[in-house]
Short mmCIF file of C-alpha atoms in Angstrom, two decimals:
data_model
loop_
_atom_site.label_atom_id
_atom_site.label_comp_id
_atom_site.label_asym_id
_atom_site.label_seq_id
_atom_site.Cartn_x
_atom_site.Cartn_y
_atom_site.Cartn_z
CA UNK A 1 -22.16 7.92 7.60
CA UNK A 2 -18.60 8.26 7.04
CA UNK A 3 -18.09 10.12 10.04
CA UNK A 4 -19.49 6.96 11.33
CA UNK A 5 -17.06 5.10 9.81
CA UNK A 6 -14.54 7.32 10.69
CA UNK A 7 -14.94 7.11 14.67
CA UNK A 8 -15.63 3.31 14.60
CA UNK A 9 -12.55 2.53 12.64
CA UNK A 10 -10.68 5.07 15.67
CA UNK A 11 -11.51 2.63 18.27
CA UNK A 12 -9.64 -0.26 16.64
CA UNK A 13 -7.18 1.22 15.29
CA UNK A 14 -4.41 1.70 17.83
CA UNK A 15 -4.98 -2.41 19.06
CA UNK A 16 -4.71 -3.13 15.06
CA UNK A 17 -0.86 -1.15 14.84
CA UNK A 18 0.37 -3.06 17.69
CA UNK A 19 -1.01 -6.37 16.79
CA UNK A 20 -3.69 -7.09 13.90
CA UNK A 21 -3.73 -10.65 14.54
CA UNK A 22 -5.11 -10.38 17.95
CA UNK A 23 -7.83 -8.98 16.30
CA UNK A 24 -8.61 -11.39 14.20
CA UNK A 25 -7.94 -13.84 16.47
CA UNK A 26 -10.92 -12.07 19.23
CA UNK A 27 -13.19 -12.23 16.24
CA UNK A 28 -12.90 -15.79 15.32
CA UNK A 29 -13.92 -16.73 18.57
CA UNK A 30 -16.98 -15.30 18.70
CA UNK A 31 -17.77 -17.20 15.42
CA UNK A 32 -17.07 -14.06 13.13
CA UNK A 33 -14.94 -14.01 10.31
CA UNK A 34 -12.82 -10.51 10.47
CA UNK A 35 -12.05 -10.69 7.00
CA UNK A 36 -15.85 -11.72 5.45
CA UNK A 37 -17.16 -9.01 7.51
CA UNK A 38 -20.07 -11.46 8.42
CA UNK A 39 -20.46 -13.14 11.85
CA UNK A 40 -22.25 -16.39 10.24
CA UNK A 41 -21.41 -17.20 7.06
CA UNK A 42 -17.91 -18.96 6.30
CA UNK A 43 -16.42 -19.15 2.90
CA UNK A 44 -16.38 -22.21 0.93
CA UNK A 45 -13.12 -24.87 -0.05
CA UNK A 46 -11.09 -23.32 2.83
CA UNK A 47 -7.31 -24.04 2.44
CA UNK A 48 -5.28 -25.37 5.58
CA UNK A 49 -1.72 -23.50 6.51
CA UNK A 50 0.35 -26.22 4.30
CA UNK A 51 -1.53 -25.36 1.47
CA UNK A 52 -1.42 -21.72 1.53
CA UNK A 53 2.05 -22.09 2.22
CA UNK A 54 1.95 -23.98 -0.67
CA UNK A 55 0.84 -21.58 -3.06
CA UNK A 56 2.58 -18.82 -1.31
CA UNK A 57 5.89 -20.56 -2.31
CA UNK A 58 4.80 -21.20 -6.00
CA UNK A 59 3.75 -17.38 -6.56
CA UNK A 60 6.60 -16.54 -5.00
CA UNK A 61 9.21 -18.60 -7.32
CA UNK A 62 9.18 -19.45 -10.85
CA UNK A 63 11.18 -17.96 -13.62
CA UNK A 64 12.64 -15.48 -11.12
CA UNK A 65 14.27 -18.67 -8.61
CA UNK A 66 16.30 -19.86 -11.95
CA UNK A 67 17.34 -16.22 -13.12
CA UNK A 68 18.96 -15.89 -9.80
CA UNK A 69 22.43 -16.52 -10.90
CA UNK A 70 21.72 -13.87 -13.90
CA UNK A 71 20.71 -11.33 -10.70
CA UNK A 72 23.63 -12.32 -8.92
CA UNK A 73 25.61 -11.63 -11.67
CA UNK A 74 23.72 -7.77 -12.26
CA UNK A 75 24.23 -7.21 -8.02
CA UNK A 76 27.54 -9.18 -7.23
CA UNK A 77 28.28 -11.62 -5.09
CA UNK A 78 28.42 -9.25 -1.81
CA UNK A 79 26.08 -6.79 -3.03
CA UNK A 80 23.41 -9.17 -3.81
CA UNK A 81 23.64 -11.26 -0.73
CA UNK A 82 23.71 -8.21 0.88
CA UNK A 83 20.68 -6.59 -0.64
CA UNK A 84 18.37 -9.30 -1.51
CA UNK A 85 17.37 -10.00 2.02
CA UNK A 86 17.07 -6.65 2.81
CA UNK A 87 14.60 -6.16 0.07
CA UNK A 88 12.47 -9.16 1.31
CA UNK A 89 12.57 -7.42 5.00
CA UNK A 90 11.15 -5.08 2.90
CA UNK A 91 8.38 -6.88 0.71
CA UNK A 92 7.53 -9.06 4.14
CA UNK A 93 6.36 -5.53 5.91
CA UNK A 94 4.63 -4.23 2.76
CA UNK A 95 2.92 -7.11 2.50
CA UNK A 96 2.35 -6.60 6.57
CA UNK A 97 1.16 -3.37 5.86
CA UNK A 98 -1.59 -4.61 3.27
CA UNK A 99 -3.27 -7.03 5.14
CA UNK A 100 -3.45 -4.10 8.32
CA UNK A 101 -5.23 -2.13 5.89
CA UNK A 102 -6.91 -5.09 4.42
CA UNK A 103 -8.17 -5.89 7.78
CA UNK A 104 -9.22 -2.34 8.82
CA UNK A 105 -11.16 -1.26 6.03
CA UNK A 106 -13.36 -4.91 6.17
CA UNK A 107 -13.93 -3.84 10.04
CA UNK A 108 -15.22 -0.63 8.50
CA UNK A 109 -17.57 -1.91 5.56
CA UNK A 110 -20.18 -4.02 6.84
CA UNK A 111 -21.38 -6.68 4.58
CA UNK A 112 -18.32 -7.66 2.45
CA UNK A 113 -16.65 -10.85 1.93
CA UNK A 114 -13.59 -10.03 2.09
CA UNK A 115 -11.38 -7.43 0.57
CA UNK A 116 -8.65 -8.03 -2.09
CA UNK A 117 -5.55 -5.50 -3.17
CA UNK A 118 -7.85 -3.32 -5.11
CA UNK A 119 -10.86 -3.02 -3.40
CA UNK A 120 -8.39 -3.01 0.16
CA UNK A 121 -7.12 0.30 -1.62
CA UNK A 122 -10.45 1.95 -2.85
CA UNK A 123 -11.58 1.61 0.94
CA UNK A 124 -8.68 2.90 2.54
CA UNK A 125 -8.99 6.01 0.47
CA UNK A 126 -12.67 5.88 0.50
CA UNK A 127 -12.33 5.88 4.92
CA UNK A 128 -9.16 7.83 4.44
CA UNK A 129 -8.53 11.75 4.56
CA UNK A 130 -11.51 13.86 3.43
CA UNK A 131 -9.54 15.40 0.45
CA UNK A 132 -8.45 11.89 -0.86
CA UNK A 133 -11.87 10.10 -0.82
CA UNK A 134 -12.32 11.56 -4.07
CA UNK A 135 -9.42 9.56 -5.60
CA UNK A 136 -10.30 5.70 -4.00
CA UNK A 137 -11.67 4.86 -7.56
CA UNK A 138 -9.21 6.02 -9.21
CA UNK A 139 -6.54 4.37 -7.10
CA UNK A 140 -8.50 1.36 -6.89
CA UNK A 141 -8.60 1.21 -11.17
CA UNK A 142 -4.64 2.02 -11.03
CA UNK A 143 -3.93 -0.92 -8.43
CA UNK A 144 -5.97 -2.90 -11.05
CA UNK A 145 -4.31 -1.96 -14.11
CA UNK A 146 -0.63 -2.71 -12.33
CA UNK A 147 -1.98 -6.13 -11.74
CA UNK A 148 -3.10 -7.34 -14.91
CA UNK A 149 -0.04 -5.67 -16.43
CA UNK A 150 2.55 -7.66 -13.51
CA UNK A 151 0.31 -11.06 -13.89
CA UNK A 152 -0.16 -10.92 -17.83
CA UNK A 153 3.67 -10.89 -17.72
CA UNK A 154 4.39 -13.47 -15.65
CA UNK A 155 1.96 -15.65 -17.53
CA UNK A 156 3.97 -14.86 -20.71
CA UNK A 157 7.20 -15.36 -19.30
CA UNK A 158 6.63 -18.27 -18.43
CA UNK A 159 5.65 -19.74 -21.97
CA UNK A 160 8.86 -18.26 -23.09
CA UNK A 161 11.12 -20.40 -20.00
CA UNK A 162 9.61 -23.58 -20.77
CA UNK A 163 9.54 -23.05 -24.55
CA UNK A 164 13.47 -22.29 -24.67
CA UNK A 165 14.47 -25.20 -22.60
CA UNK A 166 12.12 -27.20 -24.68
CA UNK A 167 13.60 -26.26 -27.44
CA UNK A 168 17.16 -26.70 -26.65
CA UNK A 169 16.19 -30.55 -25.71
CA UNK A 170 14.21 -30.79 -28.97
CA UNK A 171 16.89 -30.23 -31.24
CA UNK A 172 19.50 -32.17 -29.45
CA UNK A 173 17.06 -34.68 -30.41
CA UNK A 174 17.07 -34.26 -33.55
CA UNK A 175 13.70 -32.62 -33.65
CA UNK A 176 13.95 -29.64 -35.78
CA UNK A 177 11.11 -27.48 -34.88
CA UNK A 178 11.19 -23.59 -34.31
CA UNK A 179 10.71 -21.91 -31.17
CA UNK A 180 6.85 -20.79 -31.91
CA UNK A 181 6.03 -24.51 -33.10
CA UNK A 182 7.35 -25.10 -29.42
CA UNK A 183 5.17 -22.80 -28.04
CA UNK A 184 2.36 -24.04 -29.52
CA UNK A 185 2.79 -27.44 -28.19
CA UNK A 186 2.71 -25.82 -24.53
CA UNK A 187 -0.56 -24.34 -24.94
CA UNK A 188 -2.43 -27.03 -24.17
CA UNK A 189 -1.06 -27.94 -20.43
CA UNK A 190 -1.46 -24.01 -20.11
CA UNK A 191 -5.07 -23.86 -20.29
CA UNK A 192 -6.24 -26.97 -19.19
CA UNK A 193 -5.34 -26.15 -15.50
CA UNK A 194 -6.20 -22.38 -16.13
CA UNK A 195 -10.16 -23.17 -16.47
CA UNK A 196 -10.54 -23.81 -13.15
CA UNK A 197 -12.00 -21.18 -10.93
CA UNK A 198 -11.04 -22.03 -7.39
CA UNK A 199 -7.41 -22.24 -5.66
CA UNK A 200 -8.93 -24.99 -4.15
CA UNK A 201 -8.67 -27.31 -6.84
CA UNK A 202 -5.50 -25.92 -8.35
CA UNK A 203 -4.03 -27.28 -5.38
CA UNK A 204 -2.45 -30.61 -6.75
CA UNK A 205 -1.49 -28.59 -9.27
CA UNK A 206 0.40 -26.21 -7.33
CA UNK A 207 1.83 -28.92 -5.37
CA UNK A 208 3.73 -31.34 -8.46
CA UNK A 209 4.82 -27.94 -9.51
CA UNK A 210 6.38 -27.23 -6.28
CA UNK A 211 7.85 -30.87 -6.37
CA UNK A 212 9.21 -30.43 -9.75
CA UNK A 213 10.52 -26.73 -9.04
CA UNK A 214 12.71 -28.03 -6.52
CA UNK A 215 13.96 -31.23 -7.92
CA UNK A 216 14.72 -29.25 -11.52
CA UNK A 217 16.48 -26.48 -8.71
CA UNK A 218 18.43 -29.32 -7.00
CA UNK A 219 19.59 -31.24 -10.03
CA UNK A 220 20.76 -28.44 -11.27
CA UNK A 221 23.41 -27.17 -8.21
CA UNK A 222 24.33 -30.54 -7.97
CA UNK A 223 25.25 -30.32 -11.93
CA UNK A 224 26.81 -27.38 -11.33
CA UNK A 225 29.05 -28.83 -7.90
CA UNK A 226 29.96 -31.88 -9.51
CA UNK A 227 30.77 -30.29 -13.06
CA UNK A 228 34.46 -29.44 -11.68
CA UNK A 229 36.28 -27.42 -9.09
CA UNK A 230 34.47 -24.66 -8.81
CA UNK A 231 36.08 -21.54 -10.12
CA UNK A 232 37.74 -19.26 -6.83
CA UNK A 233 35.54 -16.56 -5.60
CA UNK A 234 37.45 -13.70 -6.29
CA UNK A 235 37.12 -14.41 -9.89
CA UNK A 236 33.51 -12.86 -9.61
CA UNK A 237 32.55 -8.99 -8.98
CA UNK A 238 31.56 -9.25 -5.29
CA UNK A 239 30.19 -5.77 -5.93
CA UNK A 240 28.40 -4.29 -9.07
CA UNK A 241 26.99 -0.73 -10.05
CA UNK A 242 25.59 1.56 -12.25
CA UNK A 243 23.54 -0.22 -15.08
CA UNK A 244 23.77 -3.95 -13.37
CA UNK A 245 22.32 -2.60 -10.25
CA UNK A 246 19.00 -1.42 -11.66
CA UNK A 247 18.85 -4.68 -13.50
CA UNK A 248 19.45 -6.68 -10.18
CA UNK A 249 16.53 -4.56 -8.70
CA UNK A 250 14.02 -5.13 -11.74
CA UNK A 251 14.88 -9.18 -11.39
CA UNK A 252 14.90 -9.31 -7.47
CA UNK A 253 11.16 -7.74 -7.11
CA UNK A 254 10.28 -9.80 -10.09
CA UNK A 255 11.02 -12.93 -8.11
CA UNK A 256 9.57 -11.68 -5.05
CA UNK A 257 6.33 -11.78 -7.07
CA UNK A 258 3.43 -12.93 -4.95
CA UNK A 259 2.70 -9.91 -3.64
CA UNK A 260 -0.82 -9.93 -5.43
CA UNK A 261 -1.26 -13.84 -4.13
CA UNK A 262 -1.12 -12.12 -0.68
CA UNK A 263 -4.83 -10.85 0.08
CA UNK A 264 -6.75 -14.00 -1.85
CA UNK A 265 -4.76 -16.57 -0.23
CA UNK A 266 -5.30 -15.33 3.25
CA UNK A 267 -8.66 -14.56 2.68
CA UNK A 268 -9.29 -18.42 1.23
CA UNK A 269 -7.84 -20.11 4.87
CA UNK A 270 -9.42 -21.85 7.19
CA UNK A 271 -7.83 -19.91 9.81
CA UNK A 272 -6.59 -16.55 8.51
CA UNK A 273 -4.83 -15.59 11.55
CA UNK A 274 -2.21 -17.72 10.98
CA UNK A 275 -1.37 -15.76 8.07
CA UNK A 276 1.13 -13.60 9.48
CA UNK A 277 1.87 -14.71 12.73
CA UNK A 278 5.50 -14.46 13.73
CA UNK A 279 6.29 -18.19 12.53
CA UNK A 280 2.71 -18.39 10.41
CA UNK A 281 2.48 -18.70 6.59
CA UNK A 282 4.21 -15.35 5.37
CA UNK A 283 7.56 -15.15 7.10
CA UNK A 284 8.34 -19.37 6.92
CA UNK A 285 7.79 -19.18 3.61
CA UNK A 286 9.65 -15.44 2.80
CA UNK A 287 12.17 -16.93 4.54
CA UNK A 288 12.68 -19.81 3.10
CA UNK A 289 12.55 -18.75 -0.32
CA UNK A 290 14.95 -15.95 0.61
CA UNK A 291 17.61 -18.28 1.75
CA UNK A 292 16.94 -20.34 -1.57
CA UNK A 293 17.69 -17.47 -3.90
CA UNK A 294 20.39 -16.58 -2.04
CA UNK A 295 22.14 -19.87 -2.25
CA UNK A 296 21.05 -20.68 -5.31
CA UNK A 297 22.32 -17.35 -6.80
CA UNK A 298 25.46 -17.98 -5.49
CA UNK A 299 26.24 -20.87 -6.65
CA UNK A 300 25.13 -20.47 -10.35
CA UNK A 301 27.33 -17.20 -10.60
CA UNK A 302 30.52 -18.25 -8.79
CA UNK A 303 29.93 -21.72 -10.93
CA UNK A 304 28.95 -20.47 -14.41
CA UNK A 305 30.23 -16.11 -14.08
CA UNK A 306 29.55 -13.68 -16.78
CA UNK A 307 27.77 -16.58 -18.89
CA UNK A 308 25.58 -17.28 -16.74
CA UNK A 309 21.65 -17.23 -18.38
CA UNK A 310 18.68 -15.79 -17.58
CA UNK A 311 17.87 -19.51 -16.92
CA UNK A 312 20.36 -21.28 -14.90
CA UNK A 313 19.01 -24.54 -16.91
CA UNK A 314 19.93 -23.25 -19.84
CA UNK A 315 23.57 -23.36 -18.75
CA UNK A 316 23.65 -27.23 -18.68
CA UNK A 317 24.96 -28.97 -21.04
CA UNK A 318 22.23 -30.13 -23.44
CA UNK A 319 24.16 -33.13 -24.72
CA UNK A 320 23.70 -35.01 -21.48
CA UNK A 321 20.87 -37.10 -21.02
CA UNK A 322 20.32 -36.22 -17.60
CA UNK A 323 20.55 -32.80 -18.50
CA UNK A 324 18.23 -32.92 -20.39
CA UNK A 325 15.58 -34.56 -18.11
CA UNK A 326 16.36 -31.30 -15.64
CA UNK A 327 15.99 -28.47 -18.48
CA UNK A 328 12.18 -30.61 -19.12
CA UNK A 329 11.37 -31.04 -15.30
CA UNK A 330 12.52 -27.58 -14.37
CA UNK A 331 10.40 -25.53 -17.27
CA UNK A 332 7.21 -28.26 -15.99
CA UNK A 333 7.62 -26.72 -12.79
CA UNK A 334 8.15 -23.37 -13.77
CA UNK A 335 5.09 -23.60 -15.91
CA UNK A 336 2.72 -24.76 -13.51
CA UNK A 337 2.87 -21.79 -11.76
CA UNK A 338 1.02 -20.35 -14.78
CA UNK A 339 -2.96 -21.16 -13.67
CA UNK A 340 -1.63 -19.63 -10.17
CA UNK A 341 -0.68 -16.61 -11.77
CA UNK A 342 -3.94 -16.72 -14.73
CA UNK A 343 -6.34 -16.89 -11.34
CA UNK A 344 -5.08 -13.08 -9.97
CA UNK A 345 -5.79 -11.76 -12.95
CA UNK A 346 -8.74 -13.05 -14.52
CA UNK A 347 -10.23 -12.31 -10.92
CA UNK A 348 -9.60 -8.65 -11.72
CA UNK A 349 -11.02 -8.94 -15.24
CA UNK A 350 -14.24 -10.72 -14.91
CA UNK A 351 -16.62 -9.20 -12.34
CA UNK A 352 -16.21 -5.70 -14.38
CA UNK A 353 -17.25 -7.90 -17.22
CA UNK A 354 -19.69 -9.80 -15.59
CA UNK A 355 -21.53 -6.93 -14.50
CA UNK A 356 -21.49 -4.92 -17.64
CA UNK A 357 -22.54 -7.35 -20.23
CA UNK A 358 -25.99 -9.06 -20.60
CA UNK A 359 -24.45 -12.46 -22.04
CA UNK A 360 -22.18 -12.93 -19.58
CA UNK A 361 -25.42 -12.66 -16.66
CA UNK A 362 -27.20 -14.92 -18.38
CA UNK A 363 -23.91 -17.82 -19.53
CA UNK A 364 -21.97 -16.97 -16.75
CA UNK A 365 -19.86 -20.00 -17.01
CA UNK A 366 -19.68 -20.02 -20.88
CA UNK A 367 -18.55 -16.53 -20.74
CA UNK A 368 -15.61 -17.28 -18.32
CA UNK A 369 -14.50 -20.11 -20.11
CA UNK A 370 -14.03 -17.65 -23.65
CA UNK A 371 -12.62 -15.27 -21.02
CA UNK A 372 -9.69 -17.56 -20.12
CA UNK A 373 -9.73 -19.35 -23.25
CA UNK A 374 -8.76 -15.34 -24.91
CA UNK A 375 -6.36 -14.21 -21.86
CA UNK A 376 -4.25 -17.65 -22.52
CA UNK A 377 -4.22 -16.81 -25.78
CA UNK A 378 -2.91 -13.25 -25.24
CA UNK A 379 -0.50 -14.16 -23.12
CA UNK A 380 0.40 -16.70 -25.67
CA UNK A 381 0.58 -14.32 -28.80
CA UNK A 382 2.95 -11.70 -26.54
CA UNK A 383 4.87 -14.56 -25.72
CA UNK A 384 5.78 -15.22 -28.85
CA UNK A 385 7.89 -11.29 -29.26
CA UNK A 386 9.61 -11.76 -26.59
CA UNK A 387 12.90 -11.34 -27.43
CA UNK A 388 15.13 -11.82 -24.07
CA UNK A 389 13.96 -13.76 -20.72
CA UNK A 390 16.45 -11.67 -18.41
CA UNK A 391 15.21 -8.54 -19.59
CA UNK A 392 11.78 -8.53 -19.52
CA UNK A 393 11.92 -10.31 -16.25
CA UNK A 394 13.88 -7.07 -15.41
CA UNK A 395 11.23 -4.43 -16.65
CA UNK A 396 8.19 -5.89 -15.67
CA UNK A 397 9.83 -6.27 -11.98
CA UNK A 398 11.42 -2.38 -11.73
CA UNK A 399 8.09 -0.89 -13.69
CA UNK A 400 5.01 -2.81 -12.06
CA UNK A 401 6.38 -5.70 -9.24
CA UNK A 402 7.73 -2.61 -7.26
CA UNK A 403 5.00 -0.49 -7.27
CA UNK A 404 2.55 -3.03 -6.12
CA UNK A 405 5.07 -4.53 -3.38
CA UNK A 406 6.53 -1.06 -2.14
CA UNK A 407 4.83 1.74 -3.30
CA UNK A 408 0.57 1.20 -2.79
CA UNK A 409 1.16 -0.27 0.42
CA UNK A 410 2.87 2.82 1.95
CA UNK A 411 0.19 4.91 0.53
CA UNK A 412 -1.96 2.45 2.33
CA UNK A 413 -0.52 3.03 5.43
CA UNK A 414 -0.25 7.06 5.27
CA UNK A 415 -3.75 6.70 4.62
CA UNK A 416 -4.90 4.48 7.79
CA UNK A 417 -2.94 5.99 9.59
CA UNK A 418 -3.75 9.64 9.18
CA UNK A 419 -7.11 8.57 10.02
CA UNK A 420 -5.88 7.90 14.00
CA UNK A 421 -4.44 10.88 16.21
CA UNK A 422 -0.48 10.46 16.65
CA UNK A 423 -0.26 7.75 14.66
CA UNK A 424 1.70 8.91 12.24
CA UNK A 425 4.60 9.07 14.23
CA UNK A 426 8.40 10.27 13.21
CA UNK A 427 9.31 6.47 12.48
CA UNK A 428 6.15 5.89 10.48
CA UNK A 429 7.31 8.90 8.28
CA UNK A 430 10.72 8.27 8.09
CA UNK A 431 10.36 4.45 7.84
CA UNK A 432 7.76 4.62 4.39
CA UNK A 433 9.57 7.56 2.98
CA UNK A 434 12.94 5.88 2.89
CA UNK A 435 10.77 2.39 1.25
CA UNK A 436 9.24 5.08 -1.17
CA UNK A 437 13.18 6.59 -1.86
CA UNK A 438 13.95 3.41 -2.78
CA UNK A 439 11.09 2.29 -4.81
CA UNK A 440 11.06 5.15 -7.21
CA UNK A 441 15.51 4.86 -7.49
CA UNK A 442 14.18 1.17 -8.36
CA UNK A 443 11.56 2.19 -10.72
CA UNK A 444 13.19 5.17 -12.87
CA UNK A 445 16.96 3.41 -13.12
CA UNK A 446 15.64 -0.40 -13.35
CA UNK A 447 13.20 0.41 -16.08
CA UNK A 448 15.21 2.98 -18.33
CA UNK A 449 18.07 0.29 -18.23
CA UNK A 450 15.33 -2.44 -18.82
CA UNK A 451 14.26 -0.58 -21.89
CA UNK A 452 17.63 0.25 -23.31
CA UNK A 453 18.85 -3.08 -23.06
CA UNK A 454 15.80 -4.04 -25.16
CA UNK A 455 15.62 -1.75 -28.00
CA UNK A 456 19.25 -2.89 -28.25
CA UNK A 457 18.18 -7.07 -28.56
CA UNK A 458 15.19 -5.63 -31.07
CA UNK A 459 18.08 -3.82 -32.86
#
């Protein structure tokens, strides 16, 4: 059977390298889905291009689009301009790579759904090599693991963004609360949205957090514009290194963070196809949130230097009213990007569950509900010790974000592609070993500095 597998998936392959679409595209016209694996059934609450776009964008931003003044302070004002589109060249043909082998192993197991990132690994090893078949569990439980570490994360960091701007506003106000009485108030709008069980319906959600996102972004640059000259250019490191570099690299993957959003949100379109076309879903939307951390990075460094947060917001000046009114909208924004975040991982956590437990067969939707009801408050509870933004955004983005956005995928393609004569050609190997160079630089510098810099705040 595997042989099977084996020859079948040889006949597609070389078409799938030069153009994976195309395939998808041939499929859908004969009234299959490529990615369900299934020529008649269609998925249910299919999202149009605007709205995966939509959600794209809000996985994609979050904490990370208002520390980018604190990473542009870490990479310099060259450097980081420099690098930070190279790494989303980068993350954009990772994520390329992922939905080839996404794509590939579906055509090779009949009767799925659809893959996601975990089960798209344990396939590709499972159809891969003969001597790595043995380890597709395995790398399908460590792909797992890296996920619920990256999204638990997120969700935490984001109670602590809102909760500090909160608080600064609070006490301006003459509301004397402390910061875990603040956090407490926030749990509330957290799990409301995060008991719902379909991106479908977290839609509106996702979209007044989008709206809020940017007007929070734009009121604050034009804060910072009209706050003064701005200070002259050369008054900022336009190059950094050392120590500040691996911290750029930690907070630049962490804000490329929708890597995991990648696989479910294709899978849930309409017309997947138009994922990854050349102007589709993944490279309007990379793009424009590229060019938004870029300027936006820019600006809060030359505007605010060496002082600059690891929340732009929490550079304005709480006194002002209209201040004020930003730091709230902003962290609203910010935090609505929590249920999007929630939904990755409690869709890694619950069919284990769901399969393994009698109770949670028989009160299925009872049992999710205490599911998310506990995960919100974990994330709540490990909110509550954090004791820097910057730097955990930094270690959780050098230690997990990279190797889900650089590191799996390339040992996704090695394996497809060892699978088809020639294919691994000279620019295959030198192409994914140079990503995997920089990857584990990222990973060993950017979390040893995350960590020091820690110890020293619990100090």
């Amino acid at each position: 059977m595997a042989r099977t597998l084996e020859i079948t998936g040889r006949q597609n392959d070389k078409s799938l390298e030069k153009n994976p679409e195309r395939f998808t595209k041939n499929v859908t016209e004969k009234g299959a889905d490529p990615e369900n694996g299934d020529p008649v059934r269609r998925r249910g609450h299919e999202t149009s291009e605007l709205e995966a776009a939509t959600h794209l964008f809000k996985g994609s931003v979050g904490a990370g689009l208002f520390a980018m003044g604190d990473c542009f302070k870490n990479g310099g004002l060259a450097g980081a301009t420099i690098l930070l589109p190279i790494i989303a060249v980068m993350c954009v043909h990772c994520e390329r790579m992922l939905i080839r082998g996404s794509v590939l192993a579906v055509e090779r197991t009949p009767g799925v759904d659809f893959l996601d990132y975990p089960e798209t690994v344990e396939k590709c090893f499972e159809h891969g090599p003969r001597p790595l078949r043995k380890m597709s569990r395995v790398m399908k439980l460590i792909v797992e693991m890296f996920l619920c570490v990256t999204q638990f994360g997120f969700c935490a960091i984001y109670f602590v963004f809102i909760t500090e701007n909160l608080h600064q506003v609070l006490q301006q106000n003459g509301i004397v609360i402390s910061m875990s009485m603040v956090m407490l108030i926030t749990l509330l709008p957290a799990m409301i949205p995060s008991l719902m069980t379909n991106l479908k319906y977290i839609s509106p959600v996702s979209l007044f957090a989008n709206v809020a996102l940017l007007f929070g972004l734009i009121a604050t640059l034009t804060i910072a514009f009209s706050d003064g000259p701005m200070p002259s250019v050369g008054d900022r490191h336009l190059f950094t290194g050392g120590a500040q570099l691996a911290l750029f690299f930690g907070t630049a993957l962490f804000s490329y963070e929708g890597i995991a959003l990648i696989l479910p949100l294709r899978n849930s379109m309409r017309r997947p196809e138009k994922f990854s076309t050349r102007f589709g879903v993944l490279n309007s939307t990379m793009f424009f949130t590229t060019a938004l951390f870029i300027f936006t990075g820019f600006v809060s460094y030359v505007r605010w230097g060496e002082e600059v947060a690891g929340s732009i917001t929490l550079n304005l000046v709480v006194e002002e009213v209209f201040s004020q009114v930003v730091k709230v909208i902003a962290a609203l924004g910010v935090f609505l990007g929590y249920p999007i975040q929630f939904f990755v991982m409690i869709k890694i956590l619950w069919p284990p569950l769901k399969r393994s437990n009698n109770c949670t067969q028989k009160y299925p939707i009872t049992s999710q509900v205490c599911l998310r009801f506990f995960m919100v408050m974990m994330t709540f509870g490990v909110a509550l010790v954090v004791p820097k933004l910057n730097l955990f955004i930094s270690l959780i983005g050098a230690l997990c974000s990279t190797c889900l956005a650089f590191v799996i995928p390339v040992l996704i393609d090695f394996v497809t592609r060892a699978q088809v004569p020639k294919a691994l050609g000279v620019w295959s190997y030198i192409k994914n070993i140079l990503i995997l160079t920089v990857a584990v630089l990222g990973i060993v510098t950017g979390t040893y500095q995350s960590i020091v810099e820690i110890v020293k705040e619990f100090k």
